[in-house]
PDB file of C-alpha atoms in Angstrom:
ATOM      1  CA  MET A 194      -6.554  23.792  10.865  1.00  0.00           C
ATOM      2  CA  PRO A 195      -9.392  21.741   9.778  1.00  0.00           C
ATOM      3  CA  ARG A 196     -11.418  22.561   6.704  1.00  0.00           C
ATOM      4  CA  ALA A 197     -14.884  22.191   5.780  1.00  0.00           C
ATOM      5  CA  LYS A 198     -15.083  18.914   3.365  1.00  0.00           C
ATOM      6  CA  GLU A 199     -16.899  21.722   0.699  1.00  0.00           C
ATOM      7  CA  SER A 200     -13.763  23.949   0.948  1.00  0.00           C
ATOM      8  CA  PHE A 201     -11.544  21.467  -1.817  1.00  0.00           C
ATOM      9  CA  ASP A 202     -11.854  20.777  -4.900  1.00  0.00           C
ATOM     10  CA  ALA A 203     -12.063  17.254  -5.018  1.00  0.00           C
ATOM     11  CA  LEU A 204     -12.637  14.706  -2.329  1.00  0.00           C
ATOM     12  CA  HIS A 205     -10.810  11.006  -2.909  1.00  0.00           C
ATOM     13  CA  PRO A 206     -11.530   7.909  -1.425  1.00  0.00           C
ATOM     14  CA  CYS A 207      -8.909   6.052   1.338  1.00  0.00           C
ATOM     15  CA  ASP A 208      -9.889   2.666  -0.298  1.00  0.00           C
ATOM     16  CA  PHE A 209      -7.414   0.232   1.164  1.00  0.00           C
ATOM     17  CA  TYR A 210      -6.949  -3.472  -0.353  1.00  0.00           C
ATOM     18  CA  THR A 211      -7.609  -6.712   0.492  1.00  0.00           C
ATOM     19  CA  PRO A 212      -4.835  -9.337   0.085  1.00  0.00           C
ATOM     20  CA  GLU A 213      -7.061 -11.098  -2.219  1.00  0.00           C
ATOM     21  CA  GLU A 214      -7.138  -7.914  -4.696  1.00  0.00           C
ATOM     22  CA  LEU A 215      -3.279  -6.781  -4.248  1.00  0.00           C
ATOM     23  CA  LEU A 216      -1.384 -10.212  -4.608  1.00  0.00           C
ATOM     24  CA  VAL A 217      -1.423 -12.921  -6.527  1.00  0.00           C
ATOM     25  CA  GLU A 218      -2.440 -16.605  -4.224  1.00  0.00           C
ATOM     26  CA  ASP A 219       1.100 -18.755  -5.287  1.00  0.00           C
ATOM     27  CA  GLN A 220       3.038 -15.799  -5.743  1.00  0.00           C
ATOM     28  CA  MET A 221       5.465 -14.852  -2.801  1.00  0.00           C
ATOM     29  CA  TYR A 222       6.363 -10.795  -1.800  1.00  0.00           C
ATOM     30  CA  THR A 223       8.933  -8.697  -0.562  1.00  0.00           C
ATOM     31  CA  ILE A 224       7.566  -6.314   1.262  1.00  0.00           C
ATOM     32  CA  TYR A 225       9.212  -3.538  -1.018  1.00  0.00           C
ATOM     33  CA  GLU A 226       6.798  -5.500  -3.576  1.00  0.00           C
ATOM     34  CA  ILE A 227       4.084  -5.063  -1.346  1.00  0.00           C
ATOM     35  CA  ALA A 228       5.019  -1.019  -1.090  1.00  0.00           C
ATOM     36  CA  ARG A 229       4.852  -0.473  -4.550  1.00  0.00           C
ATOM     37  CA  LEU A 230       1.648  -2.606  -5.166  1.00  0.00           C
ATOM     38  CA  LEU A 231      -0.225  -1.082  -2.646  1.00  0.00           C
ATOM     39  CA  GLN A 232       0.519   1.950  -4.063  1.00  0.00           C
ATOM     40  CA  GLY A 233      -0.577   0.711  -7.583  1.00  0.00           C
ATOM     41  CA  LEU A 234       3.394   0.660  -9.004  1.00  0.00           C
ATOM     42  CA  ASP A 235       5.196  -2.263 -10.628  1.00  0.00           C
ATOM     43  CA  PRO A 236       6.834  -4.594  -8.242  1.00  0.00           C
ATOM     44  CA  ASP A 237       9.755  -4.048  -9.885  1.00  0.00           C
ATOM     45  CA  ALA A 238       9.533  -0.340 -10.101  1.00  0.00           C
ATOM     46  CA  GLU A 239      12.683   1.650  -9.846  1.00  0.00           C
ATOM     47  CA  ILE A 240      12.029   4.491  -7.054  1.00  0.00           C
ATOM     48  CA  ASP A 241      14.562   6.455  -4.602  1.00  0.00           C
ATOM     49  CA  GLU A 242      15.334   5.661  -1.254  1.00  0.00           C
ATOM     50  CA  GLY A 243      12.902   8.582   0.061  1.00  0.00           C
ATOM     51  CA  THR A 244      10.014   7.419  -1.949  1.00  0.00           C
ATOM     52  CA  GLU A 245      10.633   3.728  -0.828  1.00  0.00           C
ATOM     53  CA  SER A 246      10.539   5.146   3.184  1.00  0.00           C
ATOM     54  CA  VAL A 247       7.354   6.334   2.504  1.00  0.00           C
ATOM     55  CA  LEU A 248       6.160   3.253   1.030  1.00  0.00           C
ATOM     56  CA  LEU A 249       7.180   1.242   3.763  1.00  0.00           C
ATOM     57  CA  ASP A 250       5.150   3.468   6.701  1.00  0.00           C
ATOM     58  CA  TRP A 251       2.095   2.420   4.669  1.00  0.00           C
ATOM     59  CA  ALA A 252       3.095  -1.780   3.696  1.00  0.00           C
ATOM     60  CA  ILE A 253       4.032  -2.589   7.013  1.00  0.00           C
ATOM     61  CA  PRO A 254       1.337  -1.640   8.770  1.00  0.00           C
ATOM     62  CA  TRP A 255      -1.280  -3.238   6.354  1.00  0.00           C
ATOM     63  CA  VAL A 256       1.158  -6.286   6.492  1.00  0.00           C
ATOM     64  CA  MET A 257       0.572  -6.376  10.298  1.00  0.00           C
ATOM     65  CA  ASN A 258      -3.400  -5.954   9.579  1.00  0.00           C
ATOM     66  CA  ASN A 259      -3.166  -8.768   6.950  1.00  0.00           C
ATOM     67  CA  ALA A 260      -1.232 -10.919   8.546  1.00  0.00           C
ATOM     68  CA  ASP A 261      -3.793 -13.948   9.301  1.00  0.00           C
ATOM     69  CA  ASP A 262      -4.407 -13.860   5.392  1.00  0.00           C
ATOM     70  CA  LEU A 263      -0.566 -13.681   4.747  1.00  0.00           C
ATOM     71  CA  VAL A 264       2.396 -15.798   5.296  1.00  0.00           C
ATOM     72  CA  VAL A 265       4.774 -13.571   7.231  1.00  0.00           C
TER      73      VAL A 265
END
C-alpha cells in the first residue's frame, strides 16, 4: 500500500550515473564491474552470487540506456 512521503524518516535521492561520471574513458569494463561501480563498490570487490545477480538486474538496463555512449 502506498504511503505518504511524510511518513518516512528520510528520503534518499535516486541518482543515476552517466558513463562519463562512472567510467574511465580509455578502460574497458565487464558488466560485472559496471554493476559494482554503480553501487559504489570497487570493480574487483568480492560479493556473493545472490548480490551479484541483483546488481546485474540494475546494470544491464543502465548499459542498454547508455549504449550510444559505450562500446558494447
